[in-house]
mmCIF file of C-alpha atoms in Angstrom:
data_model
loop_
_atom_site.group_PDB
_atom_site.id
_atom_site.type_symbol
_atom_site.label_atom_id
_atom_site.label_comp_id
_atom_site.label_asym_id
_atom_site.label_seq_id
_atom_site.Cartn_x
_atom_site.Cartn_y
_atom_site.Cartn_z
ATOM 1 C CA MET A 1 -53.844 43.032 15.612
ATOM 2 C CA GLY A 2 -52.735 39.387 15.964
ATOM 3 C CA ASN A 3 -53.630 37.154 13.119
ATOM 4 C CA LYS A 4 -56.881 35.228 13.025
ATOM 5 C CA THR A 5 -55.562 32.079 14.678
ATOM 6 C CA ASP A 6 -54.322 33.859 17.831
ATOM 7 C CA ILE A 7 -56.258 32.460 20.778
ATOM 8 C CA LYS A 8 -57.016 35.163 23.298
ATOM 9 C CA TYR A 9 -57.284 33.957 26.862
ATOM 10 C CA LEU A 10 -59.400 36.082 29.154
ATOM 11 C CA SER A 11 -57.680 34.910 32.304
ATOM 12 C CA PRO A 12 -53.933 34.124 32.248
ATOM 13 C CA VAL A 13 -53.430 30.375 31.872
ATOM 14 C CA ASP A 14 -51.935 29.153 35.145
ATOM 15 C CA ILE A 15 -49.425 26.557 34.007
ATOM 16 C CA GLU A 16 -48.846 24.970 37.339
ATOM 17 C CA LEU A 17 -45.100 24.810 37.679
ATOM 18 C CA LYS A 18 -45.197 22.194 40.389
ATOM 19 C CA HIS A 19 -41.638 22.272 41.616
ATOM 20 C CA GLN A 20 -40.825 18.589 42.061
ATOM 21 C CA ASN A 21 -38.611 18.761 45.107
ATOM 22 C CA LYS A 22 -35.326 17.046 44.557
ATOM 23 C CA TYR A 23 -34.217 14.373 46.980
ATOM 24 C CA CYS A 24 -30.861 12.863 47.763
ATOM 25 C CA ARG A 25 -30.888 9.529 46.018
ATOM 26 C CA PHE A 26 -28.344 8.039 48.394
ATOM 27 C CA LYS A 27 -30.199 8.990 51.545
ATOM 28 C CA LYS A 28 -33.458 7.707 50.110
ATOM 29 C CA MET A 29 -32.063 4.335 48.998
ATOM 30 C CA GLY A 30 -29.911 4.034 52.107
ATOM 31 C CA ILE A 31 -26.662 3.642 50.181
ATOM 32 C CA ASP A 32 -23.750 4.605 52.393
ATOM 33 C CA TYR A 33 -20.764 3.617 50.236
ATOM 34 C CA ILE A 34 -20.409 4.683 46.623
ATOM 35 C CA ASP A 35 -18.333 2.038 44.935
ATOM 36 C CA TYR A 36 -15.792 3.318 42.431
ATOM 37 C CA LYS A 37 -15.663 -0.034 40.664
ATOM 38 C CA ASP A 38 -19.003 -0.042 38.846
ATOM 39 C CA PRO A 39 -19.012 2.666 36.203
ATOM 40 C CA GLU A 40 -22.643 2.164 35.131
ATOM 41 C CA PHE A 41 -23.899 3.541 38.427
ATOM 42 C CA LEU A 42 -21.455 6.441 38.395
ATOM 43 C CA MET A 43 -22.266 7.253 34.781
ATOM 44 C CA ARG A 44 -25.687 8.526 35.880
ATOM 45 C CA PHE A 45 -23.998 11.420 37.627
ATOM 46 C CA LEU A 46 -21.877 12.456 34.653
ATOM 47 C CA ASN A 47 -22.945 14.495 31.661
ATOM 48 C CA GLU A 48 -22.192 13.610 28.046
ATOM 49 C CA GLN A 49 -18.686 15.016 28.287
ATOM 50 C CA GLY A 50 -17.898 12.903 31.332
ATOM 51 C CA LYS A 51 -18.011 15.830 33.728
ATOM 52 C CA ILE A 52 -19.540 15.425 37.209
ATOM 53 C CA LEU A 53 -23.030 16.948 37.386
ATOM 54 C CA PRO A 54 -23.497 19.691 40.004
ATOM 55 C CA ARG A 55 -25.590 19.145 43.128
ATOM 56 C CA ARG A 56 -28.325 21.504 41.999
ATOM 57 C CA ILE A 57 -29.049 19.152 39.090
ATOM 58 C CA THR A 58 -28.661 15.790 40.759
ATOM 59 C CA GLY A 59 -30.133 16.928 44.085
ATOM 60 C CA ASN A 60 -27.497 15.062 46.086
ATOM 61 C CA SER A 61 -26.719 16.084 49.633
ATOM 62 C CA LEU A 62 -23.303 17.637 50.243
ATOM 63 C CA LYS A 63 -21.933 14.606 52.050
ATOM 64 C CA PHE A 64 -22.763 12.201 49.259
ATOM 65 C CA GLN A 65 -21.813 14.579 46.455
ATOM 66 C CA ARG A 66 -18.299 14.714 47.894
ATOM 67 C CA ARG A 67 -18.103 10.935 48.229
ATOM 68 C CA LEU A 68 -19.428 10.647 44.694
ATOM 69 C CA ALA A 69 -16.734 13.010 43.422
ATOM 70 C CA VAL A 70 -14.026 10.983 45.175
ATOM 71 C CA SER A 71 -15.257 7.697 43.714
ATOM 72 C CA VAL A 72 -15.637 9.176 40.217
ATOM 73 C CA LYS A 73 -12.060 10.436 40.359
ATOM 74 C CA ARG A 74 -10.875 7.025 41.522
ATOM 75 C CA ALA A 75 -12.787 5.347 38.696
ATOM 76 C CA ARG A 76 -11.153 7.715 36.231
ATOM 77 C CA GLN A 77 -7.759 6.810 37.624
ATOM 78 C CA ILE A 78 -8.197 3.158 36.735
ATOM 79 C CA ALA A 79 -9.734 3.929 33.343
ATOM 80 C CA LEU A 80 -13.256 2.771 34.205
ATOM 81 C CA LEU A 81 -14.505 6.283 33.463
ATOM 82 C CA PRO A 82 -13.049 8.690 30.913
ATOM 83 C CA TYR A 83 -11.645 12.085 31.858
ATOM 84 C CA VAL A 84 -13.104 13.651 28.712
ATOM 85 C CA ALA A 85 -15.669 12.064 26.464
ATOM 86 C CA ASP A 86 -17.814 13.333 23.647
ATOM 87 C CA ASN A 87 -20.660 10.804 23.636
ATOM 88 C CA LEU A 88 -20.569 9.118 26.987
ATOM 89 C CA LYS A 89 -24.241 8.193 27.199
ATOM 90 C CA MET B 1 -4.167 -4.594 60.315
ATOM 91 C CA THR B 2 -6.193 -2.341 58.090
ATOM 92 C CA THR B 3 -7.932 -3.623 54.972
ATOM 93 C CA TYR B 4 -6.796 -2.345 51.626
ATOM 94 C CA GLU B 5 -8.082 -2.902 48.127
ATOM 95 C CA THR B 6 -5.858 -2.699 45.072
ATOM 96 C CA VAL B 7 -6.984 -2.654 41.471
ATOM 97 C CA PHE B 8 -4.231 -2.905 38.905
ATOM 98 C CA ILE B 9 -4.158 -3.079 35.128
ATOM 99 C CA MET B 10 -1.644 -5.234 33.315
ATOM 100 C CA ASN B 11 -0.267 -4.866 29.850
ATOM 101 C CA PRO B 12 -2.600 -6.555 27.299
ATOM 102 C CA VAL B 13 0.301 -8.037 25.293
ATOM 103 C CA LEU B 14 1.040 -10.438 28.156
ATOM 104 C CA SER B 15 0.095 -14.070 27.770
ATOM 105 C CA GLU B 16 -2.201 -15.777 30.241
ATOM 106 C CA ASP B 17 0.520 -17.347 32.322
ATOM 107 C CA GLN B 18 2.553 -14.138 32.423
ATOM 108 C CA VAL B 19 -0.493 -12.442 33.925
ATOM 109 C CA LYS B 20 -0.820 -15.240 36.492
ATOM 110 C CA GLU B 21 2.860 -15.036 37.295
ATOM 111 C CA ALA B 22 2.679 -11.267 37.845
ATOM 112 C CA VAL B 23 -0.339 -11.643 40.111
ATOM 113 C CA LYS B 24 1.424 -14.400 42.063
ATOM 114 C CA LYS B 25 4.384 -12.065 42.588
ATOM 115 C CA PHE B 26 2.206 -9.411 44.226
ATOM 116 C CA VAL B 27 0.249 -11.947 46.273
ATOM 117 C CA ASN B 28 3.498 -13.442 47.589
ATOM 118 C CA HIS B 29 4.766 -9.961 48.394
ATOM 119 C CA ILE B 30 1.767 -9.380 50.643
ATOM 120 C CA LYS B 31 2.004 -12.818 52.215
ATOM 121 C CA ALA B 32 5.722 -12.366 52.869
ATOM 122 C CA ASN B 33 4.985 -9.209 54.876
ATOM 123 C CA LYS B 34 2.503 -11.035 57.138
ATOM 124 C CA GLY B 35 -0.483 -9.735 55.153
ATOM 125 C CA LYS B 36 -3.654 -11.719 54.524
ATOM 126 C CA ILE B 37 -5.456 -11.832 51.167
ATOM 127 C CA THR B 38 -9.200 -11.717 51.726
ATOM 128 C CA ASN B 39 -10.500 -11.470 48.183
ATOM 129 C CA GLU B 40 -9.213 -11.691 44.639
ATOM 130 C CA GLU B 41 -11.089 -11.004 41.432
ATOM 131 C CA ASN B 42 -9.807 -11.383 37.914
ATOM 132 C CA TRP B 43 -11.810 -9.093 35.641
ATOM 133 C CA GLY B 44 -9.800 -10.280 32.642
ATOM 134 C CA LEU B 45 -9.265 -8.259 29.504
ATOM 135 C CA LYS B 46 -11.305 -5.042 29.513
ATOM 136 C CA LYS B 47 -11.411 -2.034 27.233
ATOM 137 C CA LEU B 48 -9.830 1.056 28.810
ATOM 138 C CA LYS B 49 -11.841 4.273 28.568
ATOM 139 C CA TYR B 50 -8.712 6.136 27.490
ATOM 140 C CA THR B 51 -5.360 4.964 26.145
ATOM 141 C CA ILE B 52 -2.682 4.234 28.743
ATOM 142 C CA GLN B 53 0.842 3.863 27.363
ATOM 143 C CA LYS B 54 -0.670 3.600 23.848
ATOM 144 C CA LYS B 55 -2.725 0.571 24.903
ATOM 145 C CA LYS B 56 -6.506 0.399 24.528
ATOM 146 C CA THR B 57 -7.177 -2.691 26.629
ATOM 147 C CA GLY B 58 -5.738 -4.200 29.776
ATOM 148 C CA PHE B 59 -5.979 -7.122 32.187
ATOM 149 C CA TYR B 60 -7.755 -5.883 35.305
ATOM 150 C CA TYR B 61 -7.139 -7.548 38.653
ATOM 151 C CA LEU B 62 -8.696 -6.700 42.024
ATOM 152 C CA MET B 63 -6.978 -7.698 45.255
ATOM 153 C CA GLU B 64 -8.360 -7.116 48.741
ATOM 154 C CA PHE B 65 -5.958 -7.742 51.602
ATOM 155 C CA GLN B 66 -5.192 -6.906 55.203
ATOM 156 C CA ALA B 67 -1.766 -5.563 55.979
ATOM 157 C CA ASP B 68 0.136 -3.041 58.048
ATOM 158 C CA GLY B 69 0.631 0.498 56.866
ATOM 159 C CA GLN B 70 4.356 0.218 56.202
ATOM 160 C CA VAL B 71 3.807 -2.717 53.861
ATOM 161 C CA ILE B 72 1.963 -0.487 51.415
ATOM 162 C CA ASN B 73 4.972 1.736 50.670
ATOM 163 C CA ASP B 74 7.191 -0.983 49.303
ATOM 164 C CA PHE B 75 4.124 -2.644 47.773
ATOM 165 C CA GLU B 76 3.730 0.484 45.662
ATOM 166 C CA VAL B 77 7.436 0.453 44.855
ATOM 167 C CA GLU B 78 6.968 -3.122 43.692
ATOM 168 C CA PHE B 79 4.274 -1.953 41.293
ATOM 169 C CA LYS B 80 6.389 0.940 40.099
ATOM 170 C CA ARG B 81 9.318 -1.314 39.331
ATOM 171 C CA ASP B 82 7.258 -3.869 37.399
ATOM 172 C CA GLU B 83 6.787 -2.899 33.749
ATOM 173 C CA ARG B 84 3.978 -5.399 33.185
ATOM 174 C CA VAL B 85 1.628 -3.299 35.332
ATOM 175 C CA ILE B 86 0.582 -0.092 33.594
ATOM 176 C CA ARG B 87 -1.744 1.355 36.264
ATOM 177 C CA TRP B 88 -2.534 0.535 39.892
ATOM 178 C CA GLN B 89 -4.532 2.061 42.728
ATOM 179 C CA THR B 90 -4.550 1.106 46.387
ATOM 180 C CA VAL B 91 -7.518 2.221 48.496
ATOM 181 C CA LYS B 92 -8.056 1.898 52.216
ATOM 182 C CA LEU B 93 -11.431 0.357 53.133
ATOM 183 C CA GLU B 94 -13.278 2.044 55.987
ATOM 184 C CA LYS B 95 -16.306 0.780 57.894
ATOM 185 C CA SER B 96 -18.970 1.314 55.237
ATOM 186 C CA ALA B 97 -16.587 0.269 52.471
ATOM 187 C CA LEU B 98 -15.847 -2.965 54.315
ATOM 188 C CA ALA B 99 -19.550 -3.727 54.735
ATOM 189 C CA TYR B 100 -20.064 -3.072 51.028
ATOM 190 C CA ALA B 101 -17.110 -5.308 50.116
ATOM 191 C CA ASP B 102 -18.521 -8.187 52.166
ATOM 192 C CA ARG B 103 -21.951 -7.776 50.559
ATOM 193 C CA ARG B 104 -20.278 -7.737 47.148
ATOM 194 C CA LYS B 105 -18.304 -10.914 47.908
ATOM 195 C CA LYS B 106 -21.494 -12.683 49.044
ATOM 196 C CA LYS B 107 -23.324 -11.555 45.916
ATOM 197 C CA LEU B 108 -20.513 -12.686 43.604
ATOM 198 C CA SER B 109 -20.215 -16.063 45.317
ATOM 199 C CA THR B 110 -23.973 -16.680 45.052
ATOM 200 C CA ASN B 111 -23.860 -15.705 41.372
ATOM 201 C CA ALA B 112 -20.945 -18.029 40.799
ATOM 202 C CA LYS B 113 -22.870 -20.845 42.469
ATOM 203 C CA ALA B 114 -25.984 -20.023 40.474
ATOM 204 C CA GLU B 115 -24.195 -20.354 37.132
#
């Protein structure tokens, strides 16, 4: 049997996994042009290694994810963003 | 006359006036080909996120201008030939990019006035 401290629940605990629906940040804030010249804003969409986060994590719409990818690659070209990084954040 | 925006990075070992002289060369090149400079920003010495030609820093310069398409080809050749410039990127500004650029210019000018 479980040890003394095991708490036995009669009914299964319903941990409500409220799925917080993702939204496209650009549509919501009405941004239509993603500027490649300010790296702070673009950094939010990169992970620690400097890779672009996928849509399923950031919740971006397809149109803006593609524009984001283009501007990130342009920023990398002029050394505002690294291609590879180990501790970007 | 489409609007273009060029950001280029100059070698950090240059002195101040060499940087100015290089920038003047590119500005004159645009003006000579009937282009019009609409905005210029000197970001000064900035740290590069990765080493370019064994350099860790560089003088950044942003130039927004209106020119014909053919002008851009020999503009790029001009960059390629000049050793002082270690990296450059020319981007065409579409509708939304133009609107953003104007907003950015207004914001920068108000900041400049505020200081």
